[in-house]
PDB file of C-alpha atoms in Angstrom:
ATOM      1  CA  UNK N   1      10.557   7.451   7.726  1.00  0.00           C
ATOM      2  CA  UNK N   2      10.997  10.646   9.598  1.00  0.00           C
ATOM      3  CA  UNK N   3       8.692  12.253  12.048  1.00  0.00           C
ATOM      4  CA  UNK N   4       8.438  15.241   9.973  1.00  0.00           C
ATOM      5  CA  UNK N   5       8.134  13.444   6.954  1.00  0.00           C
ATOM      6  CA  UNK N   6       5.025  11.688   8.152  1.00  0.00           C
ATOM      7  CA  UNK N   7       3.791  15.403   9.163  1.00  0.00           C
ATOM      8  CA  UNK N   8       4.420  16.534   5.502  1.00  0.00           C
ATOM      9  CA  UNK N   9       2.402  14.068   3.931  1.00  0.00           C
ATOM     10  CA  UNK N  10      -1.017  14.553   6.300  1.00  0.00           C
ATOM     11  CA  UNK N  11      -0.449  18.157   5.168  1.00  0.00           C
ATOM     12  CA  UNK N  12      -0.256  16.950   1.886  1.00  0.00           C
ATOM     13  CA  UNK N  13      -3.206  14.858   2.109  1.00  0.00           C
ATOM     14  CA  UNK N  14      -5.231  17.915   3.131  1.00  0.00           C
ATOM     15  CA  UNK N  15      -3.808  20.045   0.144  1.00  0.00           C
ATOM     16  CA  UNK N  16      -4.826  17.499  -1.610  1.00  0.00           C
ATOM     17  CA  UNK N  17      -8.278  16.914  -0.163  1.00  0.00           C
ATOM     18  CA  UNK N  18      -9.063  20.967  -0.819  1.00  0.00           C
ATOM     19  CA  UNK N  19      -7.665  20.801  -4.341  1.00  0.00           C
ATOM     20  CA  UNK N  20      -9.926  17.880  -5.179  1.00  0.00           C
ATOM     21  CA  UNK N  21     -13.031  19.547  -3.567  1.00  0.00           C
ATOM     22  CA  UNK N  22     -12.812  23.091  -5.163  1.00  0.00           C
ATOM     23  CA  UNK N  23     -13.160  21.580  -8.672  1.00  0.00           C
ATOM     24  CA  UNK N  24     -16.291  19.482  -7.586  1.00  0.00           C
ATOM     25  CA  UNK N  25     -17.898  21.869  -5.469  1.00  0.00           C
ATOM     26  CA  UNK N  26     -21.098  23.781  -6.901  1.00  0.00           C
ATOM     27  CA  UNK N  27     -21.345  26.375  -4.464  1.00  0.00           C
ATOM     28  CA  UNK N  28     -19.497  29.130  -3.895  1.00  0.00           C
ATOM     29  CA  UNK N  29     -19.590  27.944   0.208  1.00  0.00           C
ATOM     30  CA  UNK N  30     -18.205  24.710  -0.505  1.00  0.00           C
ATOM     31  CA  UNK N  31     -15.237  26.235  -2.183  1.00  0.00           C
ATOM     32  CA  UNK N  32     -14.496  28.418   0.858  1.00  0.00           C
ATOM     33  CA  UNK N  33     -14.738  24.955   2.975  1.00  0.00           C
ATOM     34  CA  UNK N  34     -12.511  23.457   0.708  1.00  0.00           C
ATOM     35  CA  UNK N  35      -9.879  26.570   0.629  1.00  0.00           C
ATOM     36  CA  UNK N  36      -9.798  26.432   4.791  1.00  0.00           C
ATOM     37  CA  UNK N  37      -8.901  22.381   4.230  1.00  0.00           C
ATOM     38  CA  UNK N  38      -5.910  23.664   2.254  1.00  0.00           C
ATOM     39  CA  UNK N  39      -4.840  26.475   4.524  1.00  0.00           C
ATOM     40  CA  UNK N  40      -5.001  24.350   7.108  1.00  0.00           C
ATOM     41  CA  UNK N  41      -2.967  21.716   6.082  1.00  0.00           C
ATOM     42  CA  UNK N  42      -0.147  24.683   4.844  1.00  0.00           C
ATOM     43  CA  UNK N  43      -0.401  25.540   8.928  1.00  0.00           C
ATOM     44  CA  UNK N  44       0.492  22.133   9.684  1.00  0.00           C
ATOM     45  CA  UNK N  45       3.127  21.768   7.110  1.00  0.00           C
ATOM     46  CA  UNK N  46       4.879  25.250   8.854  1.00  0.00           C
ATOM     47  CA  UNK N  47       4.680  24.355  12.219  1.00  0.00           C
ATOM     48  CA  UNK N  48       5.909  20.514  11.550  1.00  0.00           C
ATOM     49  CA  UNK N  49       9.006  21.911   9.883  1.00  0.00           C
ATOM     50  CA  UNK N  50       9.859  24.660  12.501  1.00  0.00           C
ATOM     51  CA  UNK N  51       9.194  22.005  15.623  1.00  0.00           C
ATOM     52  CA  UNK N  52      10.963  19.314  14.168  1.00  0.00           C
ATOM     53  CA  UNK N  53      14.468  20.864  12.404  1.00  0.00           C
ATOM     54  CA  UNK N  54      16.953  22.996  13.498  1.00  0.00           C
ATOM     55  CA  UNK N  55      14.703  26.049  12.040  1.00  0.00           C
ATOM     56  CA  UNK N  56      13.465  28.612  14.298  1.00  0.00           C
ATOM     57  CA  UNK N  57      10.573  27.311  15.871  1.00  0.00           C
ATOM     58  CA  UNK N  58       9.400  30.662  16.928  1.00  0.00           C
ATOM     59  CA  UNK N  59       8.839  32.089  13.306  1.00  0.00           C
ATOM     60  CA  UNK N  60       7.002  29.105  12.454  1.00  0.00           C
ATOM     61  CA  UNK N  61       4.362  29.118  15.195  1.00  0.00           C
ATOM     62  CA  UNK N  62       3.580  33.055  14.316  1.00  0.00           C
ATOM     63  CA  UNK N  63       3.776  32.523  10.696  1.00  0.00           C
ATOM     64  CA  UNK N  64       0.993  30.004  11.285  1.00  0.00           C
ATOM     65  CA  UNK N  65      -0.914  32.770  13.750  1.00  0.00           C
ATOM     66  CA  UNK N  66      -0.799  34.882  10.930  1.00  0.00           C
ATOM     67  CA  UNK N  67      -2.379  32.512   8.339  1.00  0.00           C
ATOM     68  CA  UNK N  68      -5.228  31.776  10.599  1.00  0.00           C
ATOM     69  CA  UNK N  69      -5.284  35.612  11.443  1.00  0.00           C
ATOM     70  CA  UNK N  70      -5.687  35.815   7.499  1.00  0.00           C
ATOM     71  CA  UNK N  71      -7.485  32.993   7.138  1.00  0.00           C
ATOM     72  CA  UNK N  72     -10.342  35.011   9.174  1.00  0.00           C
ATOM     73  CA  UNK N  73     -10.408  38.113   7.300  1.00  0.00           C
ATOM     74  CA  UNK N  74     -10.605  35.849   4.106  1.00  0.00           C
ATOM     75  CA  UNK N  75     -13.680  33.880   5.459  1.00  0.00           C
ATOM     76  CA  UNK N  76     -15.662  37.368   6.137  1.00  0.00           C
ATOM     77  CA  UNK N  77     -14.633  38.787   2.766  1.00  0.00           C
ATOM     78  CA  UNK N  78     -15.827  35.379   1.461  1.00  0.00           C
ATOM     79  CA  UNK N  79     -18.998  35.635   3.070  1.00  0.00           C
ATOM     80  CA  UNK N  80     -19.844  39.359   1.967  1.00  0.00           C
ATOM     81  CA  UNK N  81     -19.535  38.639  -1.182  1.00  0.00           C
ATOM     82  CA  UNK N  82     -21.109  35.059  -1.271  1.00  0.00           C
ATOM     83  CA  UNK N  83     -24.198  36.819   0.298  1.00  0.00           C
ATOM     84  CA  UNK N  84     -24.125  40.099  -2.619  1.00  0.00           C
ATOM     85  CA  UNK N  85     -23.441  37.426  -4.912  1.00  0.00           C
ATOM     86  CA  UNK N  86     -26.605  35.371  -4.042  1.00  0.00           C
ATOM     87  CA  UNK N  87     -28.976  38.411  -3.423  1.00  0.00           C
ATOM     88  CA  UNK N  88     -27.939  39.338  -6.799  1.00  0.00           C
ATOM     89  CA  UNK N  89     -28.338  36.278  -8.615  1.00  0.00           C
ATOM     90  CA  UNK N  90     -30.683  34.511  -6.511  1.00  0.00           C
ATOM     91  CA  UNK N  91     -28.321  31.416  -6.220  1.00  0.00           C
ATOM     92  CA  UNK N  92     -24.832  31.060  -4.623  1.00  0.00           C
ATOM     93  CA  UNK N  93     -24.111  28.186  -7.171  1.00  0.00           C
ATOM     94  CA  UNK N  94     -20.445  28.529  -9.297  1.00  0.00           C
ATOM     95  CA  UNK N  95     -22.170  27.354 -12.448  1.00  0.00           C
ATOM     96  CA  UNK N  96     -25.097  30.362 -12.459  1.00  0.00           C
ATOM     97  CA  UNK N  97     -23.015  33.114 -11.868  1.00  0.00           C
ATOM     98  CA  UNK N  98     -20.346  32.726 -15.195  1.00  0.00           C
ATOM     99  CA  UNK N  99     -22.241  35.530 -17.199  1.00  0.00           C
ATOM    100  CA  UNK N 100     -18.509  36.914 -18.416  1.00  0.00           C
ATOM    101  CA  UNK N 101     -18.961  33.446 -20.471  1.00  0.00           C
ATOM    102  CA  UNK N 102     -22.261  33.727 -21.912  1.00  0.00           C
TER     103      UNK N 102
ATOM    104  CA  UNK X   1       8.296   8.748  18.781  1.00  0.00           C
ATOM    105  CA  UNK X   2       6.658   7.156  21.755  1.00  0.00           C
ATOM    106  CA  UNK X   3       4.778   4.408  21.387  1.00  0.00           C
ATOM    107  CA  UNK X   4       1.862   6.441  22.647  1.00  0.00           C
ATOM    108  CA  UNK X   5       3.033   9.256  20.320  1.00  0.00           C
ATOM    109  CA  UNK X   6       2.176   6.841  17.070  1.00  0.00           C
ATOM    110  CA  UNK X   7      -0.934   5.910  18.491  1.00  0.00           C
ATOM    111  CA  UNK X   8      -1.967   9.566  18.632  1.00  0.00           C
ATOM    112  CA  UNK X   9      -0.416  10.043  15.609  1.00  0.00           C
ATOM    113  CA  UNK X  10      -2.405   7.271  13.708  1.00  0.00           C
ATOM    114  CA  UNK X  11      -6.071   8.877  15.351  1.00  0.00           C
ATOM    115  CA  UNK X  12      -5.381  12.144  14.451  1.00  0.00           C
ATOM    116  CA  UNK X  13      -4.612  11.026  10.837  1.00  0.00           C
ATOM    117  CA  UNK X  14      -7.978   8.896  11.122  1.00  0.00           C
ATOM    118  CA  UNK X  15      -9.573  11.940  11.933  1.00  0.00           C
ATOM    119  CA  UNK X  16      -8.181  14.197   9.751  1.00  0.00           C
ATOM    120  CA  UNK X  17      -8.434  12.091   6.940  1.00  0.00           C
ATOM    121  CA  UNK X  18     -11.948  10.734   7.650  1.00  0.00           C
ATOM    122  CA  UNK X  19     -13.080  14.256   8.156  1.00  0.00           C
ATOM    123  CA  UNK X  20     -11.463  15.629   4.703  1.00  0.00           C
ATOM    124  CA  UNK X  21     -13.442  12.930   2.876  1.00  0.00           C
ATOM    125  CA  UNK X  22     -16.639  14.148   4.042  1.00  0.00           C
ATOM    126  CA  UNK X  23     -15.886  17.446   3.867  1.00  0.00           C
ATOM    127  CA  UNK X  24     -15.346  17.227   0.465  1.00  0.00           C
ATOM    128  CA  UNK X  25     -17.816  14.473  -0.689  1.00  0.00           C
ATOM    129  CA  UNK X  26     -20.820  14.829   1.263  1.00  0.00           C
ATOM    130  CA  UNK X  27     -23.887  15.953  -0.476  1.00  0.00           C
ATOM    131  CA  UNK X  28     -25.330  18.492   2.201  1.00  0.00           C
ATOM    132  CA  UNK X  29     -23.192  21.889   2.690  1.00  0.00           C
ATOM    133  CA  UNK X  30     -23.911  21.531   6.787  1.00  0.00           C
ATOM    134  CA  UNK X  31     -22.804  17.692   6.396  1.00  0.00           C
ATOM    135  CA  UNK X  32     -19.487  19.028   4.665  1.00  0.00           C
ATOM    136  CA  UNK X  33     -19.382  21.763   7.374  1.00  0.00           C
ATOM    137  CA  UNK X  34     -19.744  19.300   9.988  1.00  0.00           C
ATOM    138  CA  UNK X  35     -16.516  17.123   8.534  1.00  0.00           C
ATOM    139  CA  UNK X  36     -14.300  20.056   8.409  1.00  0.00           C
ATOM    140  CA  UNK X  37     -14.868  21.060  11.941  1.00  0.00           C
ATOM    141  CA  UNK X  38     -13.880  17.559  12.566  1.00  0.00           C
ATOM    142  CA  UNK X  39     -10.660  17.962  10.084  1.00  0.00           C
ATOM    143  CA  UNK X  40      -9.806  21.139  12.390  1.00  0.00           C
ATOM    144  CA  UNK X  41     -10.361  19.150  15.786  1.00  0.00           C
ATOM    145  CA  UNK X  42      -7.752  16.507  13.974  1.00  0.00           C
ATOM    146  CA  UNK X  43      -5.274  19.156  13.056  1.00  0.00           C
ATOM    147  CA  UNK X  44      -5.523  20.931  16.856  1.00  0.00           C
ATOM    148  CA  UNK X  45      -5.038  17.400  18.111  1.00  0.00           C
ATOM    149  CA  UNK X  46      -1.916  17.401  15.984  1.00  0.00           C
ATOM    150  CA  UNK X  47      -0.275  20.942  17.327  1.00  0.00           C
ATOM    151  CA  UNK X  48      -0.742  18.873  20.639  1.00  0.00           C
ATOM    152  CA  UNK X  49       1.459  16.706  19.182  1.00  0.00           C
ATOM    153  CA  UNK X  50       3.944  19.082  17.955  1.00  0.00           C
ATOM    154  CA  UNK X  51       4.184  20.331  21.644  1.00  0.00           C
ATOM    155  CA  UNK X  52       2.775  23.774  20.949  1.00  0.00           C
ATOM    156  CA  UNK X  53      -0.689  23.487  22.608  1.00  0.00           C
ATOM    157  CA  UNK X  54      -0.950  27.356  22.301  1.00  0.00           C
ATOM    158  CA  UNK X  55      -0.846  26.505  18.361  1.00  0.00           C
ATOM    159  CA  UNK X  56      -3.801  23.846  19.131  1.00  0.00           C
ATOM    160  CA  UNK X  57      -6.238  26.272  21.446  1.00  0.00           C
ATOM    161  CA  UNK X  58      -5.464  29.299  19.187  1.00  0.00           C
ATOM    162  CA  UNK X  59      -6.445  26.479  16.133  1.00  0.00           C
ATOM    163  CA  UNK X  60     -10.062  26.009  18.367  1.00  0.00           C
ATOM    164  CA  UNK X  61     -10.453  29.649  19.130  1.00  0.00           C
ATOM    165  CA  UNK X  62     -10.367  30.699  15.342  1.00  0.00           C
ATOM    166  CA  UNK X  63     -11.010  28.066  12.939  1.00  0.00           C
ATOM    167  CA  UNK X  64     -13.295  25.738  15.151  1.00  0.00           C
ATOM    168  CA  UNK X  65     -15.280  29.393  17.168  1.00  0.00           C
ATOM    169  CA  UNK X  66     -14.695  31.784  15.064  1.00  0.00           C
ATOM    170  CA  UNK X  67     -14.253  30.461  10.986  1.00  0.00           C
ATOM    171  CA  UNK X  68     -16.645  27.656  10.972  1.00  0.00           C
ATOM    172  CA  UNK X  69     -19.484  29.859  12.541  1.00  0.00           C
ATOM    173  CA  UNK X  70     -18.871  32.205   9.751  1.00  0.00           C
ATOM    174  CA  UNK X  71     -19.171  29.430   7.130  1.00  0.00           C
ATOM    175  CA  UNK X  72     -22.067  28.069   8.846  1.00  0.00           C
ATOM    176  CA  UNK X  73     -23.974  32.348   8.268  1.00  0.00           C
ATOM    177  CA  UNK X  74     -22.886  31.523   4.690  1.00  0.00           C
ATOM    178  CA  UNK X  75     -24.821  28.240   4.589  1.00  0.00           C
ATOM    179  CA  UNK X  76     -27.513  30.316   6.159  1.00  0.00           C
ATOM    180  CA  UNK X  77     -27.712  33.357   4.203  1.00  0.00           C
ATOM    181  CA  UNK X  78     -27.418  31.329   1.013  1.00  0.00           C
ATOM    182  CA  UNK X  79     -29.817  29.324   1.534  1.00  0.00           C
ATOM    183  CA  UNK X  80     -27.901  26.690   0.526  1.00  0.00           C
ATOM    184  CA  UNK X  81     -29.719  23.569   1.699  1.00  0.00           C
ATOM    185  CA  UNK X  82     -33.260  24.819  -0.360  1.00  0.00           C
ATOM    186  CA  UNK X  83     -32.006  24.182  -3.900  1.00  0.00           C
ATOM    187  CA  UNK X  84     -29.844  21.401  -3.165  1.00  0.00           C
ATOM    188  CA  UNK X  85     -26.998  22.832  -5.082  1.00  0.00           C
ATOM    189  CA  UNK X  86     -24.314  19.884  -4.114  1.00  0.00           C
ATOM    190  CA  UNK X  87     -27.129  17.549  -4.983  1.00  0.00           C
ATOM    191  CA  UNK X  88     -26.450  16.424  -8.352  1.00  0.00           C
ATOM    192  CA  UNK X  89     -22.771  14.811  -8.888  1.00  0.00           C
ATOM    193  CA  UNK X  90     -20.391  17.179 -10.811  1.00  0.00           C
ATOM    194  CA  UNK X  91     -20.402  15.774 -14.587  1.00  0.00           C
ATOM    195  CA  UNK X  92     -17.303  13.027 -15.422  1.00  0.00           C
ATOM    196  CA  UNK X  93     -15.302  15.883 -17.239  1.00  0.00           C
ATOM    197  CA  UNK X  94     -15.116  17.720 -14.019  1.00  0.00           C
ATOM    198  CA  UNK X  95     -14.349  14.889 -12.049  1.00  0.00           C
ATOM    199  CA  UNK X  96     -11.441  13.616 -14.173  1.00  0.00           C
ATOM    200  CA  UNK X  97     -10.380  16.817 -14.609  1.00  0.00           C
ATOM    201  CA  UNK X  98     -10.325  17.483 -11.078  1.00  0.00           C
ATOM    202  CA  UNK X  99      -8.673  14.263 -10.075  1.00  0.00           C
ATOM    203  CA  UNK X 100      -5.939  15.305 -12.708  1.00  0.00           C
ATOM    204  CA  UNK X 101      -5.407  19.009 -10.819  1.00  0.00           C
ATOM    205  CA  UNK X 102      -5.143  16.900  -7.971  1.00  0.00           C
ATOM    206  CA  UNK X 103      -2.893  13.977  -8.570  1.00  0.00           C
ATOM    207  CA  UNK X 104      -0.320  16.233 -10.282  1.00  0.00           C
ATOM    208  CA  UNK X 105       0.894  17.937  -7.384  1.00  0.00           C
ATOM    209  CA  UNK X 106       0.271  15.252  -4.936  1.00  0.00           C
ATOM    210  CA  UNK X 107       2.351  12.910  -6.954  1.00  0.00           C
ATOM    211  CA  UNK X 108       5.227  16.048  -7.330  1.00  0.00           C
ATOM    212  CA  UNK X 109       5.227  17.089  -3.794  1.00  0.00           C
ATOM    213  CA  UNK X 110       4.990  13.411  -2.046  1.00  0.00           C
ATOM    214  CA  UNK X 111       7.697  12.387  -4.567  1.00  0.00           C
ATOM    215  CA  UNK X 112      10.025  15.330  -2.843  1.00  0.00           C
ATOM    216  CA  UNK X 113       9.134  14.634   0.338  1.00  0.00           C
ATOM    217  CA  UNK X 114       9.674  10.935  -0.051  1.00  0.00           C
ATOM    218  CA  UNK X 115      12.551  11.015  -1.576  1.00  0.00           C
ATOM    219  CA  UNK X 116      14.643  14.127  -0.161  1.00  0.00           C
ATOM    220  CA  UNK X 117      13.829  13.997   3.554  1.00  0.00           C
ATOM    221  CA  UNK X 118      15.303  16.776   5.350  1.00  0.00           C
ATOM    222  CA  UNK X 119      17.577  15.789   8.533  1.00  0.00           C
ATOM    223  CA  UNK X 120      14.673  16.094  11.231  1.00  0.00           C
ATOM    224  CA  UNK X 121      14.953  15.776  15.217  1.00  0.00           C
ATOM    225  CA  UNK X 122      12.834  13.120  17.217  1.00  0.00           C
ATOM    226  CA  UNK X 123      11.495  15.207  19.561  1.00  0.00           C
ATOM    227  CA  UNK X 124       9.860  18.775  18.931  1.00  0.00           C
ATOM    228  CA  UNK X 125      11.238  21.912  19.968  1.00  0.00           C
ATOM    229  CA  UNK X 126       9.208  23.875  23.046  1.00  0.00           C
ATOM    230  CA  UNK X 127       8.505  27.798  22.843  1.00  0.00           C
ATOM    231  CA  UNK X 128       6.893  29.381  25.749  1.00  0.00           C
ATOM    232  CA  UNK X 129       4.020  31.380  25.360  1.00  0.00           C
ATOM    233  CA  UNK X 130       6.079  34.304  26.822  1.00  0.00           C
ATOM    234  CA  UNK X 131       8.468  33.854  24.508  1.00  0.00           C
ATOM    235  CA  UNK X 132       6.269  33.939  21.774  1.00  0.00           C
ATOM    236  CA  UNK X 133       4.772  36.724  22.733  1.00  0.00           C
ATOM    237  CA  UNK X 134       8.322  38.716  23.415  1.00  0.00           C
ATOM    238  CA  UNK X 135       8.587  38.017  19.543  1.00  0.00           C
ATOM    239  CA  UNK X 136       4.940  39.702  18.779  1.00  0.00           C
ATOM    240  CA  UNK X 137       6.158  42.717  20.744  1.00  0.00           C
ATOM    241  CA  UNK X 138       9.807  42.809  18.977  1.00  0.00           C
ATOM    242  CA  UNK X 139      10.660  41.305  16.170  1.00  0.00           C
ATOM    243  CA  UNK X 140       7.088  40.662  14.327  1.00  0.00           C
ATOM    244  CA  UNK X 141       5.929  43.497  15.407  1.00  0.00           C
ATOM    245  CA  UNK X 142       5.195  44.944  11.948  1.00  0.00           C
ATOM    246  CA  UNK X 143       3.401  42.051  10.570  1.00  0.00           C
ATOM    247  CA  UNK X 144       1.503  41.781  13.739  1.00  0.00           C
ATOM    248  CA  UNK X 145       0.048  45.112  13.791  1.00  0.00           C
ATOM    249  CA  UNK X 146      -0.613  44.704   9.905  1.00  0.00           C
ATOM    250  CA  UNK X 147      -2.428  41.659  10.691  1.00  0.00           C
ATOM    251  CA  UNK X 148      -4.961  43.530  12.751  1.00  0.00           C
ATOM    252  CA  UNK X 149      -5.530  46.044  10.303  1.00  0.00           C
ATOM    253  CA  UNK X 150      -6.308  43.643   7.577  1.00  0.00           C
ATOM    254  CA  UNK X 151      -8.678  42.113  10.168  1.00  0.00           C
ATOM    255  CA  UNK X 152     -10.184  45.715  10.834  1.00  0.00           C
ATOM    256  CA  UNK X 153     -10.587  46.288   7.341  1.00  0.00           C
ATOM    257  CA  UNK X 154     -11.801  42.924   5.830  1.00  0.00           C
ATOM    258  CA  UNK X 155     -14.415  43.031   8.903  1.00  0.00           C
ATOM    259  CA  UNK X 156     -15.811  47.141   7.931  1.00  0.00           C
ATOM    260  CA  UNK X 157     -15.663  45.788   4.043  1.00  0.00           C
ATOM    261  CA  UNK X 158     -17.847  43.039   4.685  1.00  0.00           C
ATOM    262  CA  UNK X 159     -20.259  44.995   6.735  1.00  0.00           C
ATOM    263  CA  UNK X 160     -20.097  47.820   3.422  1.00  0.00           C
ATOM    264  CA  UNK X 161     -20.362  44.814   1.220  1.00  0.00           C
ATOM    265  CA  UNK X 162     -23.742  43.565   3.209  1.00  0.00           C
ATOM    266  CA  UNK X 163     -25.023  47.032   3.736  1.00  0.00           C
ATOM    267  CA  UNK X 164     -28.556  47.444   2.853  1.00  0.00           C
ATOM    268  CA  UNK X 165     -30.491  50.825   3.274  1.00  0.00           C
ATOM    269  CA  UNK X 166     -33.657  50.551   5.058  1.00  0.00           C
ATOM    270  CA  UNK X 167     -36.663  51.343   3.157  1.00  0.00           C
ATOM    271  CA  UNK X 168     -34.834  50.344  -0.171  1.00  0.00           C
ATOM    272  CA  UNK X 169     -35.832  46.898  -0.761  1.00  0.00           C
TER     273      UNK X 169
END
């Protein structure tokens, strides 16, 4: 098995591990822990494949600059909202806040 | 690899994958905080290993100073610890459901990567700071300067967002 190969799959793992936490999460803040698991492991994933092939390694190390540059501005809109969200409704939980449904 | 390459190899993963578990099982929101700082320090260890340590610092200036002190305001502000909202387990539908969303593309994307590995080298390229930073200034400098203004914007919309006028209450 490859270097990069064994790169790919902790990425995948922590795809994985944020996929599997945003379903079971109640609160809106433990989906936005769970999203920066998955961006994380898409950072990894980039910079693995531009270190390890014949890609340019360059591009890869900015693109990943840029998702944690992004990553940032997510996690304050995130936060602004979680915070109107829960002086509105009193709760920041996933389950209280569905009145669209109701 | 190095011999002392796998070993590092093998912690990190410990880490990482240690960390993701209780990130995304523990019960208390500071608890699952605490594992994904831990999942970060993993990842930064594994930028070390890439050989781009400017990868790894810039991965503890942002996500471990910068993003996880903003999650931890949102644990604050929420006050997510009083009601115990992660307390009670997420009903079996959920859970099977979610293990279905999950296995689905795990088993799709390891299956390609297992099975179609892509010629890699053994030993990771090496970019200079300078270099990368000659790139900022030329090529990327578009996205670069876009970057900042999404920054500059996303930080005056959350302060709008928050905004409360005195005397309203």
């Amino acid at each position: 098995m490859s270097a990069l190969t064994l790169y790919q799959l902790v990425a995948l793992i922590l795809l994985c591990a944020g996929l599997f936490g945003l379903t079971q999460r109640r609160s809106l803040v433990g989906m936005l822990i769970c999203v920066e698991l998955m961006l994380n492991g898409a950072g990894l994933s980039m910079v693995a494949a531009a270190q390890l092939t014949d890609f340019s390694a360059t591009l890869g190390q900015l693109g990943t600059l840029f998702v944690m540059g992004l990553a940032a501005a997510e996690a304050t809109i995130v936060l602004a909202i979680v915070v109107v969200v829960a002086r509105r409704f009193k709760s920041a939980r996933s389950s209280d806040i569905t009145t669209l449904k109701e | 690899m190095e011999i002392m390459a796998k070993v590092a190899f093998c912690v990190y993963t410990l880490v990482i994958l240690g960390g993701s578990i209780f990130a995304v099982t523990s019960s208390s929101l500071v608890r699952a905080l605490v594992g994904l700082i831990t999942t970060l320090i993993g990842v930064a260890g594994m930028y070390m290993l890439l050989a781009t340590p400017f990868m790894a610092f810039m991965q503890l200036l942002i996500y471990v100073g910068a993003v996880s002190v903003l999650i931890f305001f949102a644990v604050m502000l929420t006050r997510a610890e009083q009601g115990g909202d992660e307390g009670e387990k997420a009903p079996m539908k959920t859970y099977v459901l979610g293990l279905a969303a999950t296995i689905a593309p795990a088993a799709v994307l390891g299956w390609l990567v297992l099975t179609r590995p892509v010629a890699s080298i053994a030993t990771p390229v090496e970019v200079s700071i300078k270099q990368l930073g000659g790139e900022l200034m030329g090529s990327y400098f578009l996205p670069f300067e876009l970057i900042s203004v999404i920054l500059m914007v996303a930080m005056s919309g959350a302060v709008l967002l928050t905004w409360e006028k005195r005397g309203k209450k």
